[in-house]
CSV table of C-alpha atoms in Angstrom, one decimal:
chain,number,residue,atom,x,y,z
A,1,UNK,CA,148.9,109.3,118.1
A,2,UNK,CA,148.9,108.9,121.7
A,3,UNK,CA,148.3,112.5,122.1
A,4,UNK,CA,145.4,112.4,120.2
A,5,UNK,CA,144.2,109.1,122.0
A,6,UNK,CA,144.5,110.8,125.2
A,7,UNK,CA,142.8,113.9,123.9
A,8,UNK,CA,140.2,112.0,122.9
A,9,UNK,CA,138.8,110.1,125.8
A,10,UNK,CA,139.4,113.4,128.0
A,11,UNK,CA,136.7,114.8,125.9
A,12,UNK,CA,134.6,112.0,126.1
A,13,UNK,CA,134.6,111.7,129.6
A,14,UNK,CA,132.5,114.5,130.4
A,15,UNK,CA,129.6,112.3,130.3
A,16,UNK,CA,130.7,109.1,130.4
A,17,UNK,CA,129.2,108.4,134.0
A,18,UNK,CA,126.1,108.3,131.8
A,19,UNK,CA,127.0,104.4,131.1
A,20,UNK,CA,126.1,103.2,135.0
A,21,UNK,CA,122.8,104.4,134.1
A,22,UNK,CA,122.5,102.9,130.7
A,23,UNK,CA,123.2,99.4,132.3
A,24,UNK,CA,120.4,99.6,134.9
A,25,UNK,CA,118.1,100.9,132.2
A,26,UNK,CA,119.0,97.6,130.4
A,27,UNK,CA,118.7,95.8,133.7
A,28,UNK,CA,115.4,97.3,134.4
A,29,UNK,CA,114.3,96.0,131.1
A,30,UNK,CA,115.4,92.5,131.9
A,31,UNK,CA,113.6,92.3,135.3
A,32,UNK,CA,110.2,93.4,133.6
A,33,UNK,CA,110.9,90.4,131.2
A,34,UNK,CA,111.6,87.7,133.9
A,35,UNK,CA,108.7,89.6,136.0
A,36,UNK,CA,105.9,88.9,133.1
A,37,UNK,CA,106.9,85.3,132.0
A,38,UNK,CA,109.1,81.9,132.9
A,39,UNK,CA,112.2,81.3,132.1
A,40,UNK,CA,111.3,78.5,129.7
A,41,UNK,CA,108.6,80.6,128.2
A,42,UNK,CA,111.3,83.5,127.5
A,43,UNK,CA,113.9,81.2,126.0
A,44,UNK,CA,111.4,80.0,123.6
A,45,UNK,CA,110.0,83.0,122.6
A,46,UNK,CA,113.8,84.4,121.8
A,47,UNK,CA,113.9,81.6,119.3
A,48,UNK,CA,110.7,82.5,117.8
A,49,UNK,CA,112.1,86.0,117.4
A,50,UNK,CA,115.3,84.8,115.8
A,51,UNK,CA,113.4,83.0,113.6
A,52,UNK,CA,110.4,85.1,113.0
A,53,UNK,CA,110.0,87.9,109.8
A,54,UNK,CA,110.2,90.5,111.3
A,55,UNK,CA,108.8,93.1,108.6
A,56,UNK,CA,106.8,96.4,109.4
A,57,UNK,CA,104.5,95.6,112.2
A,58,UNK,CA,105.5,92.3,113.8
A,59,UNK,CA,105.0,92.9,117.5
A,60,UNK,CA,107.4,90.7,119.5
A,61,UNK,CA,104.6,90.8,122.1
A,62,UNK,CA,102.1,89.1,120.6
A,63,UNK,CA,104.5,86.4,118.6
A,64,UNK,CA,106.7,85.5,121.6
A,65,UNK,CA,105.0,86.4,124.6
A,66,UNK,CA,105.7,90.2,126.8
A,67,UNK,CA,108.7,88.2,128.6
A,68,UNK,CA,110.7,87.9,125.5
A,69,UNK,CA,110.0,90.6,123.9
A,70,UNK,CA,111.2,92.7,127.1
A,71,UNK,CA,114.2,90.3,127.3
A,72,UNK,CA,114.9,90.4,123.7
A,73,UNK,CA,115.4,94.7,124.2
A,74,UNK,CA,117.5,94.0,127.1
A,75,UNK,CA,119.9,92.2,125.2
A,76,UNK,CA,119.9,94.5,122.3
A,77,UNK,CA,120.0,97.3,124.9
A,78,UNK,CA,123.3,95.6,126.1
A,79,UNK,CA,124.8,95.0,123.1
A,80,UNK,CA,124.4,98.6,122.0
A,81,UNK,CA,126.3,99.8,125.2
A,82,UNK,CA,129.1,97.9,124.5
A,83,UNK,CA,129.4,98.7,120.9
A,84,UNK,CA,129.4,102.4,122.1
A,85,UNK,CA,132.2,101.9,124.6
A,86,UNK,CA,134.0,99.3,122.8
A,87,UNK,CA,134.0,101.7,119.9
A,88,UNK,CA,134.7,104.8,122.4
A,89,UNK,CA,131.8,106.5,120.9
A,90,UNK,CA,132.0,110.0,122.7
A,91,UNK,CA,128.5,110.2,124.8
A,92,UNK,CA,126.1,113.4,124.4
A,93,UNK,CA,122.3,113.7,123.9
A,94,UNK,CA,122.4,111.3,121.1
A,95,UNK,CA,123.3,108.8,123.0
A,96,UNK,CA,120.3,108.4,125.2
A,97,UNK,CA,118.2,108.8,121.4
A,98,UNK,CA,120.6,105.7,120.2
A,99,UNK,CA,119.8,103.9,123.0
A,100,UNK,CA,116.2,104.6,123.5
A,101,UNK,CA,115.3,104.0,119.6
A,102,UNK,CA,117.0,100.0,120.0
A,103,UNK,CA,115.3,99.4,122.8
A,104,UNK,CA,112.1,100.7,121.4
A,105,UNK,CA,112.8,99.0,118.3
A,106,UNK,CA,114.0,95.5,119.7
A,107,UNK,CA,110.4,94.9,120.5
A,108,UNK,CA,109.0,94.6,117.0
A,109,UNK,CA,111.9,94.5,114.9
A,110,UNK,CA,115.1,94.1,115.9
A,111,UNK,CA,116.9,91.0,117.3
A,112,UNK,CA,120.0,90.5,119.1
A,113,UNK,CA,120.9,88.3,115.8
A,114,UNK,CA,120.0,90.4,113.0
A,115,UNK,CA,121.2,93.8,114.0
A,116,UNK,CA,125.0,92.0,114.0
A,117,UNK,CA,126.0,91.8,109.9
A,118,UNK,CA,125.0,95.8,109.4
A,119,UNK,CA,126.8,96.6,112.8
A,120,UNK,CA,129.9,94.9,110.9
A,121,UNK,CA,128.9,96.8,107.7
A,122,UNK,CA,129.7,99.8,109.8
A,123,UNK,CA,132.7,98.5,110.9
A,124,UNK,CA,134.3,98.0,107.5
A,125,UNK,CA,133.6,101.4,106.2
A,126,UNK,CA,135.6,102.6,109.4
A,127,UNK,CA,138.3,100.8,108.8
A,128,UNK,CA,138.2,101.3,104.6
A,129,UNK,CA,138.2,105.1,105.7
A,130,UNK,CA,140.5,104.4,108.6
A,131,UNK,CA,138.7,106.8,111.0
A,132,UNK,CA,137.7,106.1,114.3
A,133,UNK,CA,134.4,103.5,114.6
A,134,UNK,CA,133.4,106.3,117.7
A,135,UNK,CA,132.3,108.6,115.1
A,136,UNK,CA,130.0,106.3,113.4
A,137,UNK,CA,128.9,103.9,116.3
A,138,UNK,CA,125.5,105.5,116.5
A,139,UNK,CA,124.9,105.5,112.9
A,140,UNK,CA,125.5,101.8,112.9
A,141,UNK,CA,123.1,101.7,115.5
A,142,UNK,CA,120.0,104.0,114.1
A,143,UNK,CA,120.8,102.0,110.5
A,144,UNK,CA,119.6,98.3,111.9
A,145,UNK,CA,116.3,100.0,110.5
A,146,UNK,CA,117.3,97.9,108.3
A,147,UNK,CA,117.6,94.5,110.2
A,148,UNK,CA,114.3,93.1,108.8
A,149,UNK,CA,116.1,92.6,105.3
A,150,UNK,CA,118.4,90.8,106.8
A,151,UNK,CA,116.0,88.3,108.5
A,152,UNK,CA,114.1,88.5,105.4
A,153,UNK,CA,116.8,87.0,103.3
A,154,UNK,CA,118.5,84.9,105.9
A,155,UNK,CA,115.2,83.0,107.0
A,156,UNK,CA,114.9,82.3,102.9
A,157,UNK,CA,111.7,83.9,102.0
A,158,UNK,CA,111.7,83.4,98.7
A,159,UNK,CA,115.4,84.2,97.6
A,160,UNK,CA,118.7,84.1,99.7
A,161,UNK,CA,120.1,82.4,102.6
A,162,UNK,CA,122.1,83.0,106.0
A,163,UNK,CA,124.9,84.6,104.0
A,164,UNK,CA,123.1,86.1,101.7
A,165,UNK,CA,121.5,87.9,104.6
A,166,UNK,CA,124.9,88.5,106.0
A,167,UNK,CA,126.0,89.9,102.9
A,168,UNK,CA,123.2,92.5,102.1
A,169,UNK,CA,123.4,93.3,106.0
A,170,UNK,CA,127.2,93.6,105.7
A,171,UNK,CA,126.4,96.3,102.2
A,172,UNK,CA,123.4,97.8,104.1
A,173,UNK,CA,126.2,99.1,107.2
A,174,UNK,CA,128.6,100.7,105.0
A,175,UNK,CA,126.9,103.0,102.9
A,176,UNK,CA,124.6,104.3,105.5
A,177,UNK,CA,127.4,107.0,107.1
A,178,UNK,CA,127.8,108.4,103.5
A,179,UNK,CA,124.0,108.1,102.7
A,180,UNK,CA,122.9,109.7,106.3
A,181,UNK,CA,124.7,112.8,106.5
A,182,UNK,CA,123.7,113.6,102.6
A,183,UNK,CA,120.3,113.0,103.8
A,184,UNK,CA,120.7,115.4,107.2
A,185,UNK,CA,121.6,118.6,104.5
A,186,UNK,CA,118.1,118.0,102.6
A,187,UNK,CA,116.0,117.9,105.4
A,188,UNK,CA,117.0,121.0,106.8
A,189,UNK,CA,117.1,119.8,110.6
A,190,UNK,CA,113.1,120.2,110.2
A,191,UNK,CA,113.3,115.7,110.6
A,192,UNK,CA,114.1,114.2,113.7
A,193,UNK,CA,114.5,111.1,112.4
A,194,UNK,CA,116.9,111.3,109.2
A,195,UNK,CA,118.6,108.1,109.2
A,196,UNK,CA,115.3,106.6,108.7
A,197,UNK,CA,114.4,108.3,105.7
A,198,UNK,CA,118.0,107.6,104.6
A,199,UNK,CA,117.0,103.9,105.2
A,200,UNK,CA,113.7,104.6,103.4
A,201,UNK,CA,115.8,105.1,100.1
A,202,UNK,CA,117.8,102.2,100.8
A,203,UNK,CA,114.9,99.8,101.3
A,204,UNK,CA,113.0,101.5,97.8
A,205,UNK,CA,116.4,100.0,96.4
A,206,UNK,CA,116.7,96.6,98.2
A,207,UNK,CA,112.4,95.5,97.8
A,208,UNK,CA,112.2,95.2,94.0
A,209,UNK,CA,116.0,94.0,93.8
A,210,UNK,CA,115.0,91.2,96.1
A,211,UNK,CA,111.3,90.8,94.2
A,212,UNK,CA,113.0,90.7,90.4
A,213,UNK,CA,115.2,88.0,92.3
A,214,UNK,CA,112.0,86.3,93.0
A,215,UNK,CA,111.2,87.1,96.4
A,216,UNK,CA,107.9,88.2,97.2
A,217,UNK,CA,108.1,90.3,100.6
A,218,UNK,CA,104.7,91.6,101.9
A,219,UNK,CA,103.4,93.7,104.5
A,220,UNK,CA,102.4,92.3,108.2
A,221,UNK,CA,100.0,93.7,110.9
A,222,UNK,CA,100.9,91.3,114.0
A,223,UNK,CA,99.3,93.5,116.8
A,224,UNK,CA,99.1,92.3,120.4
A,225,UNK,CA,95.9,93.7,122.9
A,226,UNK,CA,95.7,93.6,126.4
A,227,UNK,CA,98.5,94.3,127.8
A,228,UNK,CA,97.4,98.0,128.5
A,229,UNK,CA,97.7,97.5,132.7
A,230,UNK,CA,101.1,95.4,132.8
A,231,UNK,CA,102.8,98.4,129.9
A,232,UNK,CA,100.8,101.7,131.5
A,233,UNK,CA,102.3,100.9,135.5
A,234,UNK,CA,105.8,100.2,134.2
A,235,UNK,CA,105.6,103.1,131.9
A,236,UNK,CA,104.2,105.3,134.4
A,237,UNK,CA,107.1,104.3,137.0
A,238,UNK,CA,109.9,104.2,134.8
A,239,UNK,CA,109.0,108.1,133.7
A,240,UNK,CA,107.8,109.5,137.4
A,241,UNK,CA,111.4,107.9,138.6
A,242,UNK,CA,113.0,109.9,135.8
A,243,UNK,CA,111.4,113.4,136.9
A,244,UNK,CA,112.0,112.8,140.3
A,245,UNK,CA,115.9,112.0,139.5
A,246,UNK,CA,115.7,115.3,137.3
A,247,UNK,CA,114.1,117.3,140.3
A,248,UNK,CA,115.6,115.8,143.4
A,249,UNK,CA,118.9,113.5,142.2
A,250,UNK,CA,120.8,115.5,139.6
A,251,UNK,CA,122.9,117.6,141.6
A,252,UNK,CA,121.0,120.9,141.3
A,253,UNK,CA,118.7,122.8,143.5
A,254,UNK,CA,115.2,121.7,142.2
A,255,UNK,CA,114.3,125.5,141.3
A,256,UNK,CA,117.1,125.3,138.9
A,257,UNK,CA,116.6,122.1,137.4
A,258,UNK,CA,112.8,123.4,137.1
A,259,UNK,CA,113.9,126.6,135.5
A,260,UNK,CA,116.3,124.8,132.9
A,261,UNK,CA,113.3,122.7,131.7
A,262,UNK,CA,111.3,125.9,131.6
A,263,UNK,CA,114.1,127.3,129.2
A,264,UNK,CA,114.4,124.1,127.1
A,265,UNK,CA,110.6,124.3,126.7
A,266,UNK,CA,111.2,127.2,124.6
A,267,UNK,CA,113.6,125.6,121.9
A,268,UNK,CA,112.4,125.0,118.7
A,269,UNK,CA,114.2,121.7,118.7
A,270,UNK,CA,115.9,121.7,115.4
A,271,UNK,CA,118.2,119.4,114.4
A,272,UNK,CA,120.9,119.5,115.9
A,273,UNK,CA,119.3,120.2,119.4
A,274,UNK,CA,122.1,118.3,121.7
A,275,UNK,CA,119.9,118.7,125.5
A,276,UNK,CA,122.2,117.5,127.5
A,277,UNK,CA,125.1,119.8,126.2
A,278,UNK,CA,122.9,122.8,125.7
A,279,UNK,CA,121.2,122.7,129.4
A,280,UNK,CA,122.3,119.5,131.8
A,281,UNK,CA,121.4,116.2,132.7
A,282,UNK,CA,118.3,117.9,135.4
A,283,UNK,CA,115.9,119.4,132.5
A,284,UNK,CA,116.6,116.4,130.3
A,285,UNK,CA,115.5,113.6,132.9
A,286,UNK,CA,112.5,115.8,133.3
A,287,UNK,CA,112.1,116.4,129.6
A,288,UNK,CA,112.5,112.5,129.0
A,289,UNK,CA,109.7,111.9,131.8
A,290,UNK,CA,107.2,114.5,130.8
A,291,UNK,CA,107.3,113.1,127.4
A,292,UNK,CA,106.8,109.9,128.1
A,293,UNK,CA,103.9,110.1,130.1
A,294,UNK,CA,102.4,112.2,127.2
A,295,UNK,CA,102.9,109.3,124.7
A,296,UNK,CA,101.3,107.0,127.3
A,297,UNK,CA,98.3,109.4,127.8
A,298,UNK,CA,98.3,109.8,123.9
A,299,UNK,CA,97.6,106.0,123.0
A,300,UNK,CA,95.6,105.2,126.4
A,301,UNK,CA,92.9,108.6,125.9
A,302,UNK,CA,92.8,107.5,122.4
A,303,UNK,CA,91.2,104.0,122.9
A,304,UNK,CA,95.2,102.7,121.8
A,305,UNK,CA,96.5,99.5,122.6
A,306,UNK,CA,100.0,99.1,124.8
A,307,UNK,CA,102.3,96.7,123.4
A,308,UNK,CA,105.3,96.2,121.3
A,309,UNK,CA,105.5,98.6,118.6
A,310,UNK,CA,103.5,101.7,120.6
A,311,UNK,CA,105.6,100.9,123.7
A,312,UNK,CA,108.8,100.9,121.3
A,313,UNK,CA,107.3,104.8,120.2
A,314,UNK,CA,107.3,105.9,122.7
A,315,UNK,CA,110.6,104.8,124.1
A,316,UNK,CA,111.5,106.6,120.9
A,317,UNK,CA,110.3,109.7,122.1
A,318,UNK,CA,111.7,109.6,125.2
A,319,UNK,CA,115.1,108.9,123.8
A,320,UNK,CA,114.7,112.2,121.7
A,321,UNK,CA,113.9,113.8,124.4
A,322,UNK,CA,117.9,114.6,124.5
A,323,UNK,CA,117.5,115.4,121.2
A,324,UNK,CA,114.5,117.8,119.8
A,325,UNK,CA,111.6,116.8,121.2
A,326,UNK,CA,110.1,118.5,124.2
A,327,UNK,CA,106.1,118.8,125.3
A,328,UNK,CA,105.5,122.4,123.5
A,329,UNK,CA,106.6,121.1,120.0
A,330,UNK,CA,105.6,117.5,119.8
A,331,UNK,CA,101.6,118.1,121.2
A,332,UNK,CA,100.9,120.3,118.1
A,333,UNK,CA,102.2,117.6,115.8
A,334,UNK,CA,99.8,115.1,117.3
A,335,UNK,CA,97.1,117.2,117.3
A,336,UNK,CA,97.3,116.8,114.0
A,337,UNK,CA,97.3,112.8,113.7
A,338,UNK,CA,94.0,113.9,115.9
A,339,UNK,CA,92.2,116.3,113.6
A,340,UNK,CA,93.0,113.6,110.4
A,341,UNK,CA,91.2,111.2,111.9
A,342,UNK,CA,88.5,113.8,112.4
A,343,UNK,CA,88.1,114.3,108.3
A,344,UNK,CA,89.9,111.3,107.0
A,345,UNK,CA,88.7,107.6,106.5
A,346,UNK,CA,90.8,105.9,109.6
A,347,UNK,CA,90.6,106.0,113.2
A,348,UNK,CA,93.0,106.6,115.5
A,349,UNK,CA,92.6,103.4,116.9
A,350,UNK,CA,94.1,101.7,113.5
A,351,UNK,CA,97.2,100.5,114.4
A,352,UNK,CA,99.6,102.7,112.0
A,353,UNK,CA,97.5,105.2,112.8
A,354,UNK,CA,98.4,104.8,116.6
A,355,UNK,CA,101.8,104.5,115.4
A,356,UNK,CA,101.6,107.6,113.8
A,357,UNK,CA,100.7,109.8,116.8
A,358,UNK,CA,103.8,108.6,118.3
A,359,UNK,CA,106.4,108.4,115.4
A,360,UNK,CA,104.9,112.3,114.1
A,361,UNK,CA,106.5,113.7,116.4
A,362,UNK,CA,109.8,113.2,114.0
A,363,UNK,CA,108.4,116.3,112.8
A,364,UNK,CA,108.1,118.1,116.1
A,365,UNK,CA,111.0,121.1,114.5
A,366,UNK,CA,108.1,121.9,112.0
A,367,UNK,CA,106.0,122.9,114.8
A,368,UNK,CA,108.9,124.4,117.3
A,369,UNK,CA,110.7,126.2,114.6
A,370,UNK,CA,107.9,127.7,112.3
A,371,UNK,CA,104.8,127.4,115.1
A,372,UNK,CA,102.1,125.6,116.1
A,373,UNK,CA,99.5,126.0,113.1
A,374,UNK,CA,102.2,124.9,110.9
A,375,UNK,CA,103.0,121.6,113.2
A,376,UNK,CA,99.3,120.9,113.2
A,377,UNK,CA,99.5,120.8,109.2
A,378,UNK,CA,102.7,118.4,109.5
A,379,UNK,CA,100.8,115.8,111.6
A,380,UNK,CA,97.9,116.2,109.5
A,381,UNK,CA,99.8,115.9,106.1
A,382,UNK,CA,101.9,112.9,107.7
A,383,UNK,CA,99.1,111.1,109.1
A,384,UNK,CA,98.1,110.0,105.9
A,385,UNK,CA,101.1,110.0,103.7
A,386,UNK,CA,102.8,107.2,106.7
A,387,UNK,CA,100.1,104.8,105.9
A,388,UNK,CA,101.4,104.7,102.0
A,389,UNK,CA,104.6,105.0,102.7
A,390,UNK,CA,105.3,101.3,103.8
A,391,UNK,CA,103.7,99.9,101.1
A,392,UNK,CA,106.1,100.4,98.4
A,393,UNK,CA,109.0,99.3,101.0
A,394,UNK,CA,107.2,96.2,102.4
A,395,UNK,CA,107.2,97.3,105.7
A,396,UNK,CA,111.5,96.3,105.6
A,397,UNK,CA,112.4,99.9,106.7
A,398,UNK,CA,111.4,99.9,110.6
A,399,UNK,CA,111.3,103.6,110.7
A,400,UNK,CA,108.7,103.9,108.1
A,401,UNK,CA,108.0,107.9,110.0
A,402,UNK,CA,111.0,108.8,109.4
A,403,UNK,CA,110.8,108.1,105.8
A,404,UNK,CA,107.2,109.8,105.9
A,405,UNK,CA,108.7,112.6,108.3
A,406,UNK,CA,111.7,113.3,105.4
A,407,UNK,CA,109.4,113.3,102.6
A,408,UNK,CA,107.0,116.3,104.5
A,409,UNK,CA,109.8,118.0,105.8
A,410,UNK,CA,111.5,118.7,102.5
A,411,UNK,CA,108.2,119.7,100.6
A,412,UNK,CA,107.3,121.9,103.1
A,413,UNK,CA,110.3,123.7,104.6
A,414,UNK,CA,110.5,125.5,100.9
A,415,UNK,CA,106.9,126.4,101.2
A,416,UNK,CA,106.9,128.0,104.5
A,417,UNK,CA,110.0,129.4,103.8
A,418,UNK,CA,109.8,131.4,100.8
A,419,UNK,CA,105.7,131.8,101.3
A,420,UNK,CA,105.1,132.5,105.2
A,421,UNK,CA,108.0,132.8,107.3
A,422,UNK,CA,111.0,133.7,105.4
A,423,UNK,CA,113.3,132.2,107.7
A,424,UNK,CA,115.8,129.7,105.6
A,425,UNK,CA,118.3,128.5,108.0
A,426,UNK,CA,120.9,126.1,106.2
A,427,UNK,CA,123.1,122.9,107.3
A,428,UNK,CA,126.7,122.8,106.9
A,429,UNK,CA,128.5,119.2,107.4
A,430,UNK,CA,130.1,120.8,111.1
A,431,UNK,CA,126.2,120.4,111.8
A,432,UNK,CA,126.0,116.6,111.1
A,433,UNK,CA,129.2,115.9,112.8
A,434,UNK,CA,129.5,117.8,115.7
A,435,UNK,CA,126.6,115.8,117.0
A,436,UNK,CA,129.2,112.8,116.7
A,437,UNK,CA,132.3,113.7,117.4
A,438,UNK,CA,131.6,116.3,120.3
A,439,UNK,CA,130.2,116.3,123.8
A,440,UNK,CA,131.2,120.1,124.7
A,441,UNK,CA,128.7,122.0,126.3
A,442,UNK,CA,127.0,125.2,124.2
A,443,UNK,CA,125.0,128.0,124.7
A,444,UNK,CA,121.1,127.5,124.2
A,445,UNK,CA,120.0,129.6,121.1
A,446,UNK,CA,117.4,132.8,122.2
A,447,UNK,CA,114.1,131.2,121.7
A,448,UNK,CA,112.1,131.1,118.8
A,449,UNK,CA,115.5,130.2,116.8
């Protein structure tokens, strides 16, 4: 065993200087919350949080003020570090999407109190399995999807109580490993965002359980304006610091680190697209930056509003930025969210909709893998079927694209497949896991694979 311990975290070390980094991230988070409101003002607003529903789309800004809400993702930030060192969680590209979708998320969903009983969840099917918790750290993570259930039942909305909510969190955390990785196979890597349309099915379970119970959850639209100056300047900063690090601070010439972005720029960005292990820390930081700065561009040139939830998207899409997502594959998938609002009865300046140009870009392998005209008719197709989606699910599945994104993905893969391209790549369950367990480096793929 202590062989094995030792072996262990000398594979894990490769990147685990990444965790420095992580803590200013979170610290940088905290400043911008103590930078945009008092003290008093924050501590207050965390309680509202706590207390707050927190169903499909309650922005944290607009219920608690932009102090708290920033605060409140610090602290979720936090405890997300820890649980991935505590639970020495070996550190890759998925990391940075782990830690980029809870800070996304923590400002219109999660809470530093309701994430806690599916994190436990988690825990238990570790220990009922007796593996390692490192191996499923992250999934416990991406699976607080979920947390508004927990609120839900806990705040008494009809049916439950505290440990009610602690129980159906507690449930919620330990079937998600088993759950995600069947999901993974079925989506054939074309879905970015799998554990969310794993959670999808899990809520389409938990909503009429806890309606027949006598609960009678419904869907919210709390949407803050406004804050488009104070969100676009820390935005901008925060992603023109990360391509400067990429060019200038990550140890390699800038031509190189230029020229490894070039090549990553030509990856189709199927799952499992591990950046960081595939081409360094240098392209990613400029990946990460570049992306950002799209999403910002994509809400503000749309008429869009900056706040909670399209802030937390595109945090999101920076954190995949390790993972999949890259300029050349997600632009075509939003330039489909562009054309539906051409032809359809919405604008883009609906709030799912404005969602929806960020979160589509879950589908940004459609567009890398197969090419652009067919990533055009996955934002098109999802731009619609994401505003449905929620309904059914009362908003209690936080990563209501991802749902959307899973459903797409595994009606259209076949089709393109067997009618257009031919090209029928398959999943094994070394796929799923190697993301988890590994942090080796590996060879690119030749583009256009």
């Amino acid at each position: 065993m202590g062989f094995f311990h030792s072996l262990h975290r000398e594979r894990s070390a490769r990147y685990d200087k990444m965790y420095p980094y992580l803590w200013v991230y979170a610290g940088l988070l905290l400043l911008a919350g103590l930078w945009m409101d008092s003290p008093g003002r924050i501590l207050r607003g965390l309680y509202t949080i706590v207390t707050t529903e927190d169903a499909l789309i309650t922005d944290y800004v607009l219920v608690a003020g932009p102090g708290a809400a920033l605060v409140n993702s610090a602290i979720v930030t936090a405890i997300s570090i820890c649980v991935l060192y505590f639970a020495r969680d070996v550190l890759n590209g998925k990391t940075l999407v782990e830690v980029g979708l809870m800070s996304g998320f923590s400002l219109f969903g999660k809470n530093f109190v309701n994430i806690w009983p599916i994190l436990l969840g988690t825990w238990l099917y570790a220990r009922v399995k007796r593996e390692p918790l490192g191996g499923y750290a992250g999934i416990s993570l991406m699976a607080t999807a979920l947390a508004p259930i927990v609120s839900y039942i806990a705040l008494d909305n009809g049916w439950g109580g505290p440990l009610e909510g602690l129980a159906v969190g507690v449930v919620i955390g330990f079937i998600m490993p088993a759950l995600s990785s069947y999901t993974y196979r079925i989506q054939n890597g074309m879905n970015l965002y799998n554990v969310g349309f794993a959670c999808g099915l899990v809520a389409l379970v938990c909503v009429p359980l806890m309606a027949s119970l006598g609960a009678d959850p419904t869907t919210h639209y709390r949407w803050a304006k406004g804050y488009d100056l104070e969100f676009g300047v820390m935005l901008a900063m925060l992603c023109v610091l990360l391509i400067l690090g990429g060019l200038l601070f990550a140890q390699k010439p800038v031509w190189a680190a230029w020229a490894g972005y070039r090549r990553l720029l030509q990856t189709s960005g199927r799952s499992p697209s591990d950046y960081l292990r595939m081409f360094g820390p240098a392209p990613v930081l400029i990946n990460t930056g570049v992306n950002g700065l799209i999403g910002t561009a994509c809400i503000l040139l749309s008429g869009g509003d900056l706040n909670g939830p399209t802030v937390g998207g595109i945090l999101t899409i920076m954190g995949f930025s390790a993972f999949g997502k890259h300029a050349c594959n997600i632009l075509p998938v939003m330039a489909g969210v562009a054309l539906g609002s051409v032809v359809m009865d919405w604008s883009l300046t609906d709030s799912a909709v404005q969602l929806a140009c960020l979160f589509c870009t879950t589908l940004a392998p459609v567009s890398g893998y197969f090419g652009w005209p067919y990533g055009v008719m996955a934002g098109f197709l999802h731009s619609s079927v994401v505003l449905y989606t929620g309904s059914p699910v009362a908003g209690m599945n936080l990563y209501n694209n991802g749902f959307s994104g899973g459903l797409i993905a595994i009606v259209l893969y076949p089709l393109i497949t067997d009618i257009a391209r031919r090209r029928k790549p398959v999943l094994q369950d070394e796929d799923y896991f190697d993301e988890l367990e590994h942090d080796d480096p590996v060879v690119p793929p030749e583009p256009g694979e």
